[in-house]
Coordinates of C-alpha atoms in Angstrom, one line a residue:
X13 CA -30.2 3.7 -0.4
X14 CA -30.6 0.7 2.4
X15 CA -28.8 1.5 5.2
X16 CA -28.5 0.6 9.1
X17 CA -30.3 2.6 10.3
X18 CA -33.6 2.0 7.8
X19 CA -33.5 -1.4 8.2
X20 CA -33.7 -1.2 12.1
X21 CA -36.6 1.0 12.1
X22 CA -38.0 -2.0 9.3
X23 CA -37.1 -4.4 12.1
X24 CA -39.0 -2.5 14.8
X25 CA -41.7 -1.7 12.8
X26 CA -41.9 -5.5 12.0
X27 CA -41.6 -6.5 16.4
X28 CA -45.2 -4.1 16.8
X29 CA -46.9 -5.5 13.4
X30 CA -46.1 -9.0 15.0
X31 CA -45.3 -9.1 19.1
X32 CA -45.3 -12.3 19.8
X33 CA -42.1 -12.5 17.5
X34 CA -40.6 -9.8 19.0
X35 CA -37.4 -10.6 19.9
X36 CA -37.0 -13.5 17.6
X37 CA -37.1 -10.7 14.7
X38 CA -34.6 -8.3 16.7
X39 CA -31.9 -11.0 17.2
X40 CA -32.2 -12.1 13.7
X41 CA -32.2 -8.3 12.0
X42 CA -29.7 -7.4 14.3
X43 CA -27.6 -10.5 13.5
X44 CA -28.5 -10.1 9.6
X45 CA -27.1 -5.8 9.9
X46 CA -23.3 -7.1 12.2
X47 CA -23.2 -9.9 9.1
X48 CA -24.1 -7.0 6.6
X49 CA -21.6 -4.8 8.5
X50 CA -18.4 -7.0 8.1
X51 CA -19.2 -8.3 4.5
X52 CA -19.6 -4.2 3.4
X53 CA -16.1 -3.0 6.2
X54 CA -13.4 -1.5 3.6
X55 CA -10.3 -0.7 5.5
X56 CA -6.9 0.9 5.2
X57 CA -4.2 2.4 7.1
X58 CA -1.4 4.9 5.5
X59 CA 1.9 4.5 7.5
X60 CA 3.9 7.1 9.0
X61 CA 7.7 6.3 7.5
X62 CA 10.0 7.2 10.2
X63 CA 13.8 6.2 9.1
X64 CA 16.4 4.9 11.3
X65 CA 19.5 7.2 11.9
X66 CA 21.6 7.3 8.1
X67 CA 24.5 9.2 6.8
X68 CA 22.4 8.4 3.7
X69 CA 19.7 9.6 3.4
X70 CA 18.9 8.5 -0.6
X71 CA 16.0 6.3 0.1
X72 CA 13.0 7.4 0.4
X73 CA 9.5 5.5 1.3
X74 CA 6.1 5.2 2.5
X75 CA 3.5 2.5 2.8
X76 CA 0.1 1.6 2.8
X77 CA -2.1 -1.0 3.5
X78 CA -5.8 -1.3 1.4
X79 CA -8.6 -4.0 1.3
X80 CA -10.1 -5.0 -2.2
X81 CA -10.5 -8.8 -3.0
X82 CA -8.0 -9.3 -1.0
X83 CA -5.9 -7.5 1.6
X84 CA -2.8 -5.4 0.0
X85 CA 0.7 -3.6 1.9
X86 CA 2.5 -2.1 -1.0
X87 CA 5.8 0.0 -0.3
X88 CA 6.9 3.0 -2.3
X89 CA 10.7 4.1 -2.5
X90 CA 12.0 7.0 -4.6
X91 CA 15.5 7.3 -4.6
X92 CA 16.6 10.9 -5.0
X93 CA 20.2 11.4 -5.9
X94 CA 21.8 15.2 -7.2
X95 CA 22.9 12.7 -10.3
X96 CA 21.2 10.0 -12.4
X97 CA 22.2 6.3 -12.2
X98 CA 20.9 3.1 -13.3
X99 CA 19.3 0.8 -10.9
X100 CA 20.2 -2.4 -10.8
X101 CA 18.6 -3.8 -7.9
X102 CA 15.7 -3.4 -4.5
X103 CA 15.9 -5.4 -2.1
X104 CA 13.0 -5.3 0.6
X105 CA 13.4 -6.9 4.0
X106 CA 10.4 -6.0 6.1
X107 CA 9.6 -7.8 9.8
X108 CA 7.5 -7.0 12.5
X109 CA 7.6 -7.2 16.4
X110 CA 5.1 -9.4 18.1
X111 CA 3.6 -11.4 14.8
X112 CA 4.9 -14.2 13.2
X113 CA 2.5 -13.2 10.6
X114 CA 3.7 -10.8 7.8
X115 CA 1.5 -10.8 4.0
X116 CA 3.3 -12.6 0.7
X117 CA 5.4 -10.6 -1.6
X118 CA 3.3 -10.3 -5.0
X119 CA 5.7 -8.2 -7.8
X120 CA 7.4 -4.8 -8.2
X121 CA 5.9 -1.9 -10.0
X122 CA 7.9 1.6 -11.3
X123 CA 6.2 4.3 -12.4
X124 CA 8.1 6.9 -14.1
X125 CA 7.5 10.6 -16.0
X126 CA 9.1 13.8 -16.2
X127 CA 8.5 17.6 -17.0
X128 CA 9.1 19.4 -19.9
X129 CA 10.0 22.5 -19.7
X130 CA 6.5 24.0 -19.7
X131 CA 5.5 21.7 -17.1
X132 CA 3.6 20.0 -19.0
X133 CA 4.0 16.0 -19.1
X134 CA 5.7 14.7 -21.4
X135 CA 4.7 11.1 -23.0
X136 CA 7.6 8.9 -24.9
X137 CA 8.9 5.7 -22.5
X138 CA 7.8 8.1 -19.5
X139 CA 4.5 8.0 -17.6
X140 CA 3.3 4.3 -17.8
X141 CA 3.7 1.7 -14.9
X142 CA 5.4 -1.6 -15.5
X143 CA 5.4 -5.2 -13.2
X144 CA 7.0 -7.8 -13.0
X145 CA 7.7 -10.4 -9.9
X146 CA 11.3 -10.0 -10.8
X147 CA 12.8 -6.5 -10.5
X148 CA 15.4 -6.9 -12.9
X149 CA 13.1 -7.5 -15.6
X150 CA 12.0 -4.3 -15.2
X151 CA 12.7 -2.0 -18.2
X152 CA 16.1 -0.5 -18.1
X153 CA 15.9 2.4 -20.3
X154 CA 13.7 4.5 -16.7
X155 CA 15.0 2.6 -14.2
X156 CA 17.0 5.5 -12.6
X157 CA 17.5 7.5 -9.4
X158 CA 14.9 10.6 -9.1
X159 CA 17.2 13.4 -10.9
X160 CA 15.7 16.7 -11.8
X161 CA 11.8 17.0 -13.6
X162 CA 12.3 13.1 -14.1
X163 CA 10.3 10.8 -11.5
X164 CA 10.7 7.0 -10.7
X165 CA 8.9 5.7 -8.1
X166 CA 9.3 1.8 -7.7
X167 CA 6.8 -0.2 -5.7
X168 CA 7.0 -3.6 -3.7
X169 CA 3.6 -4.9 -3.4
X170 CA 2.6 -7.9 -0.6
X171 CA -0.8 -9.7 -0.3
X172 CA -2.6 -11.8 1.9
X173 CA -5.6 -13.5 2.1
X174 CA -5.6 -12.1 6.1
X175 CA -6.5 -10.0 7.7
X176 CA -3.5 -7.1 7.9
X177 CA -4.2 -5.3 10.8
X178 CA -1.2 -4.2 12.2
X179 CA -0.2 -1.1 12.2
X180 CA 2.9 -1.1 13.1
X181 CA 6.0 -2.8 11.0
X182 CA 10.0 -2.6 9.7
X183 CA 11.2 -2.0 6.5
X184 CA 15.3 -2.6 5.2
X185 CA 15.4 -1.5 1.9
X186 CA 18.7 -2.3 0.1
X187 CA 18.8 -0.4 -3.2
X188 CA 22.1 -1.6 -5.6
X189 CA 23.3 1.5 -8.1
X190 CA 26.0 1.3 -10.9
X191 CA 27.9 5.0 -11.4
X192 CA 29.1 6.5 -14.9
X193 CA 32.0 4.2 -14.3
X194 CA 29.9 1.2 -14.4
X195 CA 31.0 0.8 -10.5
X196 CA 28.4 -1.1 -7.9
X197 CA 27.3 0.3 -4.9
X198 CA 25.0 0.1 -2.0
X199 CA 22.4 2.5 -0.1
X200 CA 21.0 0.9 3.2
X201 CA 18.4 2.4 5.3
X202 CA 15.8 0.9 7.9
X203 CA 12.2 2.3 8.3
X204 CA 9.9 1.8 11.1
X205 CA 6.4 2.8 9.2
X206 CA 3.3 3.6 12.0
X207 CA -0.1 4.0 11.5
X208 CA -3.8 4.1 12.9
X209 CA -6.0 1.2 10.5
X210 CA -9.3 3.5 9.4
X211 CA -12.2 1.8 8.4
X212 CA -15.4 3.0 7.0
X213 CA -18.8 1.2 5.1
X214 CA -19.3 0.4 2.0
X215 CA -22.0 -0.5 0.2
X216 CA -19.6 -2.3 -2.4

C-alpha cells in the first residue's frame, strides 16, 4: 500500500538522482502529498449530549457527524416511558451560536425491533428501517415510544456540501404523543451537544 512516508522516501531518492531539479522536485512532491492527504482525510465527531434541566426526561438524544459524498449530521432520538404511546410528531430545532451555517434537513428515519422471551430478535414489522422527509408519513403501526422489550429509534438527518467543523451546537426537540384516551400532549427538551472532531487518513 502506498503511504505518505513511502512517497517522501521516493521523492528523496529522486532528489539525489537529479540534483539540478532537487528543490523543484521536492516542492512538487510536498504539494502532491498535501493534496492527497486532503482528498483522503475522513473526519467524524461524536457529540456528548448535555440536557438542560427539565423535570421531564422522556426524550433522550445523541448526535454524530461523518463524511461521505457530502457531510452528514444525525440526531438520534429515543422516547422512553413506562407505557407505549403513539408518536404523532417529532420536531427538531438545531441552533449554533458562533456561526449562521447549519446543515440542511434531509429526512427522518425510524428503526425498530423488539425481543422475544428468549432474548432473540423477533421479525415481522420490526427489525426494519423506514425513512421519509415527512415524519407523519413514517409507518404508524410501530411508531411508538420505547416500552419493555420494544425499541424504536428516530433519527433526524442533516446534510451539507460545506464542511461541518463545529464542535458545539444545541437542539430543541419537541415530541407530540397521543395517550390511550386519544389526547395529545407534548414533551420538550433542549440538548447542548459537545464533541471533538477526529480526522484520519483513509485510502478511500
